[in-house]
XYZ file of N, CA, C and O in Angstrom:
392
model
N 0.841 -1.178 0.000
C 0.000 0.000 0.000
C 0.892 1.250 0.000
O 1.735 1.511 0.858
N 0.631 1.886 -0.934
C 1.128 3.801 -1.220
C 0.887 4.169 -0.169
O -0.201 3.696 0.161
N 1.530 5.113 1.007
C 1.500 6.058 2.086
C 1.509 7.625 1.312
O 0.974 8.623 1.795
N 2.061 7.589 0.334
C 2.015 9.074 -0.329
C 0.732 9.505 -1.090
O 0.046 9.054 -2.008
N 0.732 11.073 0.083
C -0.737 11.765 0.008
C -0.857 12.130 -1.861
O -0.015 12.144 -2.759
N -2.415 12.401 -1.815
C -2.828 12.590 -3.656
C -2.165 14.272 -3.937
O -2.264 15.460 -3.630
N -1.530 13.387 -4.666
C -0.760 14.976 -5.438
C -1.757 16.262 -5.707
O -1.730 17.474 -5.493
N -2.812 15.130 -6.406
C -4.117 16.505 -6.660
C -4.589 17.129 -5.218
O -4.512 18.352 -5.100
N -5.143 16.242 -3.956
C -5.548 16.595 -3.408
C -4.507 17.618 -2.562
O -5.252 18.274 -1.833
N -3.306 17.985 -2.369
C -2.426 18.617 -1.974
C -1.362 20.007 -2.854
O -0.547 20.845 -2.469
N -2.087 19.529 -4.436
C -1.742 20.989 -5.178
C -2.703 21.818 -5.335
O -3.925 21.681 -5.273
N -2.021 22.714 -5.550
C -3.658 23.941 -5.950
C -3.472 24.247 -7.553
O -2.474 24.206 -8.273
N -5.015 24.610 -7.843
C -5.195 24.098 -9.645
C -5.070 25.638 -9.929
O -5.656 26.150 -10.883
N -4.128 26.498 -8.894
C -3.840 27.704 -9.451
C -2.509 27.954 -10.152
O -1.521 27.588 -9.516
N -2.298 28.520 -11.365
C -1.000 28.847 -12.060
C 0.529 29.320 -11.048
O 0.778 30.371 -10.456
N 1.353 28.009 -11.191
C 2.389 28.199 -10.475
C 3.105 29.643 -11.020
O 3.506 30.572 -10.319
N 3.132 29.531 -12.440
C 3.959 30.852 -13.162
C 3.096 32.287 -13.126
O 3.821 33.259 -13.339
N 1.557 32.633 -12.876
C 0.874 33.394 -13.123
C 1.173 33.959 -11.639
O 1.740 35.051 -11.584
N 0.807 33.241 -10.307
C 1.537 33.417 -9.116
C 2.757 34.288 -8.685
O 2.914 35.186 -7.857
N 3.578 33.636 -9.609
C 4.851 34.051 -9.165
C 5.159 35.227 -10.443
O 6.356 35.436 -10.638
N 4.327 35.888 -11.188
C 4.551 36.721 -12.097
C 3.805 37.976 -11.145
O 4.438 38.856 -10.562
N 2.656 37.859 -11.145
C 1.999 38.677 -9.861
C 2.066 39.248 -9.294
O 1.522 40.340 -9.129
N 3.406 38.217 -8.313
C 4.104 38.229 -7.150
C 5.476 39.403 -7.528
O 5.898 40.283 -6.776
N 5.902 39.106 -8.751
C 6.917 39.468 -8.723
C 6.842 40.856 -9.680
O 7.857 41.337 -10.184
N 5.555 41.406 -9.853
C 5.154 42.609 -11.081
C 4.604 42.948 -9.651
O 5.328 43.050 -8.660
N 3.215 43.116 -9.656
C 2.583 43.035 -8.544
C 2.228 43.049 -7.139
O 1.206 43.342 -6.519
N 3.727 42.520 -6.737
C 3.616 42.572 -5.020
C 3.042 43.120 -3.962
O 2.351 42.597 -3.088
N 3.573 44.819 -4.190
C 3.136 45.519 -3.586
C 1.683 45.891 -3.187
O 1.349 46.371 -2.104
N 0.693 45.528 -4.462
C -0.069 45.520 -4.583
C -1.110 44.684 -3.817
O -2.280 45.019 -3.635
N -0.652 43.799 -3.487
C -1.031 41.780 -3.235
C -1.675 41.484 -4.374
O -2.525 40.778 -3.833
N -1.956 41.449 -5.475
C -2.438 40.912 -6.519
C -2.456 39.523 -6.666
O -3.345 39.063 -7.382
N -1.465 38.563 -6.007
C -0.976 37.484 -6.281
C -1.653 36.702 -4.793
O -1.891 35.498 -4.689
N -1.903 37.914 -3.567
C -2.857 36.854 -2.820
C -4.321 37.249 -3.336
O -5.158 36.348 -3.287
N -4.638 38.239 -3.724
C -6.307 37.987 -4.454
C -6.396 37.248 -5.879
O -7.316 37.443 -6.673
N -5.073 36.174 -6.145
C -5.126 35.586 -7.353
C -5.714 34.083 -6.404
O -6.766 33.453 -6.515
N -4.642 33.902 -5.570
C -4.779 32.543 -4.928
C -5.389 32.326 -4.117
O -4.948 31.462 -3.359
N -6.619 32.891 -3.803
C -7.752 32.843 -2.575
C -7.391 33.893 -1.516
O -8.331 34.059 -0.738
N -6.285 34.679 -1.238
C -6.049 35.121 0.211
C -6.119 36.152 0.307
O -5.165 36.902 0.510
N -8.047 36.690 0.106
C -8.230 37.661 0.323
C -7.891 38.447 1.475
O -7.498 39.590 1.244
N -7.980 37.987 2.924
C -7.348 38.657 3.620
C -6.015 39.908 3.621
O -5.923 41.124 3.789
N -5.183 38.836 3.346
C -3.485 38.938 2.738
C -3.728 40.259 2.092
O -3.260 41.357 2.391
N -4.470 39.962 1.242
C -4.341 40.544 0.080
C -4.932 42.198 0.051
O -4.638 43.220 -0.570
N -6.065 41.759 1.240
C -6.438 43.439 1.548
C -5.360 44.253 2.235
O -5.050 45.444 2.249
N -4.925 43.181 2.777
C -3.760 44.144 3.948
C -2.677 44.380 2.886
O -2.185 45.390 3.388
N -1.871 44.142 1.647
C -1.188 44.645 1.357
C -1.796 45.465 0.580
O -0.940 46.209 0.102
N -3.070 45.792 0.104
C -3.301 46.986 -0.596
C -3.420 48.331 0.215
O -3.122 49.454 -0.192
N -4.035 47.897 1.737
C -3.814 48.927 2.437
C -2.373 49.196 3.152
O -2.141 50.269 3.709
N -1.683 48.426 3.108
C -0.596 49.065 3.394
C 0.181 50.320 2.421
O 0.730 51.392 2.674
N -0.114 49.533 1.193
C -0.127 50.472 0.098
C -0.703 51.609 0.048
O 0.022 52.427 -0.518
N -1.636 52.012 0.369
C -2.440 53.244 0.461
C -2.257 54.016 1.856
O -2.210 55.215 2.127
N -2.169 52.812 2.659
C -1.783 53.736 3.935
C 0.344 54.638 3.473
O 0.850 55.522 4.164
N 0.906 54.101 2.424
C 2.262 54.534 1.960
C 1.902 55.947 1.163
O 2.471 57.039 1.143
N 1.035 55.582 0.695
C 0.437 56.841 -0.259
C 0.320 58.487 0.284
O 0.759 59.608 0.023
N -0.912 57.534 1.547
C -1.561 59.078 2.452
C 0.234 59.044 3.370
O 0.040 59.869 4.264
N 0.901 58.816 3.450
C 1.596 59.230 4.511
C 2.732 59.760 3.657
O 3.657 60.298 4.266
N 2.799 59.686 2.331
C 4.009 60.325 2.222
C 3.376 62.346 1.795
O 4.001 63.302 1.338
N 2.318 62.229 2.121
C 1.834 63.865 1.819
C 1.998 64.392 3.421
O 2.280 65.552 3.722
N 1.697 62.985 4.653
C 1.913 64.218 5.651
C 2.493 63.813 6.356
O 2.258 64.585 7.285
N 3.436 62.838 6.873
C 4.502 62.298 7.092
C 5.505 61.236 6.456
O 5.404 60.022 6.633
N 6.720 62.011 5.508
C 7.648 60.975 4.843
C 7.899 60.037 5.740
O 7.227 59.013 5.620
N 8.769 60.086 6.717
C 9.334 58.939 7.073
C 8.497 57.647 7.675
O 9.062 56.557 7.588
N 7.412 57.691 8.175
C 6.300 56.985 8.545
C 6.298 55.901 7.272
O 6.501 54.687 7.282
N 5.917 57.026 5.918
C 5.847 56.156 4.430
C 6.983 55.450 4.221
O 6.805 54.236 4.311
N 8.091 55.790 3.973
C 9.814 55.330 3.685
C 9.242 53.958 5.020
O 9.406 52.855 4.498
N 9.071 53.917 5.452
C 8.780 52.307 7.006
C 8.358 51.568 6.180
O 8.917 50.619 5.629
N 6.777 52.201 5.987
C 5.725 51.199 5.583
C 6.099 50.988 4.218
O 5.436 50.031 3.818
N 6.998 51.512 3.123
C 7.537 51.344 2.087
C 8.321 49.984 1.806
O 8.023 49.052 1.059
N 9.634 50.207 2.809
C 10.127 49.366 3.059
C 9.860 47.643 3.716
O 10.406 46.660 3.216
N 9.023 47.593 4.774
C 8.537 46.683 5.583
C 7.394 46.105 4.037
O 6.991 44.942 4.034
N 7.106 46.828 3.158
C 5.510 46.134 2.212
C 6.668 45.652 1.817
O 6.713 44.523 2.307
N 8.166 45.949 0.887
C 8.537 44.988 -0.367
C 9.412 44.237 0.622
O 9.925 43.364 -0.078
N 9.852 44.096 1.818
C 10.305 43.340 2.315
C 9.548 41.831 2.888
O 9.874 40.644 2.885
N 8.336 42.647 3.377
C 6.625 41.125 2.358
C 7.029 40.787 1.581
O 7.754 39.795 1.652
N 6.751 41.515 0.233
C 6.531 40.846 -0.995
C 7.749 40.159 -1.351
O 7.748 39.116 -2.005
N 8.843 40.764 -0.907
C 10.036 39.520 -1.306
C 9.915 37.995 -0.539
O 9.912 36.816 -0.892
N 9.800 38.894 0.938
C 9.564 37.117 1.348
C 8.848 36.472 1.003
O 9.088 35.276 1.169
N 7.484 36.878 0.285
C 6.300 35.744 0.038
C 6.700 35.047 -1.732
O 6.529 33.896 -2.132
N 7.271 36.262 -2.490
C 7.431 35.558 -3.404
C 8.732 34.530 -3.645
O 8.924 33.666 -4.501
N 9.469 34.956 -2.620
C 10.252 33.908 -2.303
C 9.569 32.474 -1.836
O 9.818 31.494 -2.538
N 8.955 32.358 -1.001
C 8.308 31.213 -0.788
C 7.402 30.575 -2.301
O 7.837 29.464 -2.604
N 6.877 30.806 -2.742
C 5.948 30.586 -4.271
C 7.257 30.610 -5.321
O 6.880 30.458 -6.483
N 8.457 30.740 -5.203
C 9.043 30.481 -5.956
C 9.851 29.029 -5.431
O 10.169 28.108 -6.183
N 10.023 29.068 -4.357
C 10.773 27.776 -3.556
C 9.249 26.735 -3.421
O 9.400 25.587 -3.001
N 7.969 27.175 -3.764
C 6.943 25.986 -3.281
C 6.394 25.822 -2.155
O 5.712 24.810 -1.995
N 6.532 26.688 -1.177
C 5.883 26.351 0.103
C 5.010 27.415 0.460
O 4.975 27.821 1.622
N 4.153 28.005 -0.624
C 3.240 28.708 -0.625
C 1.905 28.194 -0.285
O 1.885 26.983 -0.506
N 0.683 28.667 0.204
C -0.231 27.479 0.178
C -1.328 28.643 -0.439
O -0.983 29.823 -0.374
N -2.320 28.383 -0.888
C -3.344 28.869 -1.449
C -4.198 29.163 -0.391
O -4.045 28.703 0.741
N -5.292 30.082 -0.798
C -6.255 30.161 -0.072
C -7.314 28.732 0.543
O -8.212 28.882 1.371
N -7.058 27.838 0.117
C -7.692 26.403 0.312
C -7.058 25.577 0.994
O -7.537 24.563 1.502
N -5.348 26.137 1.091
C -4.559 25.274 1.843
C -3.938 24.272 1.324
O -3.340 23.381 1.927
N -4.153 24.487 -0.455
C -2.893 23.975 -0.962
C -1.978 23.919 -1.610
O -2.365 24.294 -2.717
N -0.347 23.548 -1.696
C 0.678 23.837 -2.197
C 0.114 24.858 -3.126
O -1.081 25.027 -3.371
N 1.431 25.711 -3.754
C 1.382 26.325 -5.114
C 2.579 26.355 -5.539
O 3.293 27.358 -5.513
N 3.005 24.893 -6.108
C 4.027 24.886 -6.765
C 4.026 24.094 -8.134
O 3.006 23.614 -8.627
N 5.524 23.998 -8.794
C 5.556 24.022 -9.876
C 4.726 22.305 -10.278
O 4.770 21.361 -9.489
N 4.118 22.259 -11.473
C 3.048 21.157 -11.657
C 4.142 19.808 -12.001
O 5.091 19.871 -12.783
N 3.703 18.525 -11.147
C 4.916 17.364 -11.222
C 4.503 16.995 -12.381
O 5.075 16.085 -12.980
């Protein structure tokens, strides 16, 4: 008897390359978590984004933070979706198709 879990049931039928294009055009934005279910995620990096916006009219350095700290997200996450240990909004993998 096979012990190894169903590939299907453990990948997600979302685009490994569309993901990580997203991710990597996109980041800042979260585009790439409202691609893969994670709406949450995905609101919070748009408002972080906007909260970068309003703050660089009335406090720069506040923005230059939240500037920094969003693509320092988006690198780490698209780092993960490029290494595979991303999970979808459903909770599964998003990596490259075996």
């Amino acid at each position: 008897m096979d012990n190894k879990p169903d590939i299907l049931a453990t990948h997600s039928p979302k685009s490994y390359f569309v993901s990580v294009c997203l991710a990597g055009i996109f980041g800042t934005l979260g585009l790439h978590h409202f691609y893969l279910g994670r709406w949450l995620h995905g609101t919070f990096d748009l408002t972080m984004l906007i909260l970068t916006v309003i703050f660089i009219f009335i406090f720069f350095p506040i923005a230059v933070l939240l500037l920094i700290t969003d693509i320092v997200h988006t690198a780490y996450f698209t780092y993960k979706l490029i290494i595979g240990e991303y999970k979808d909004g459903s909770g599964r993998t998003v990596s490259l198709p075996r």
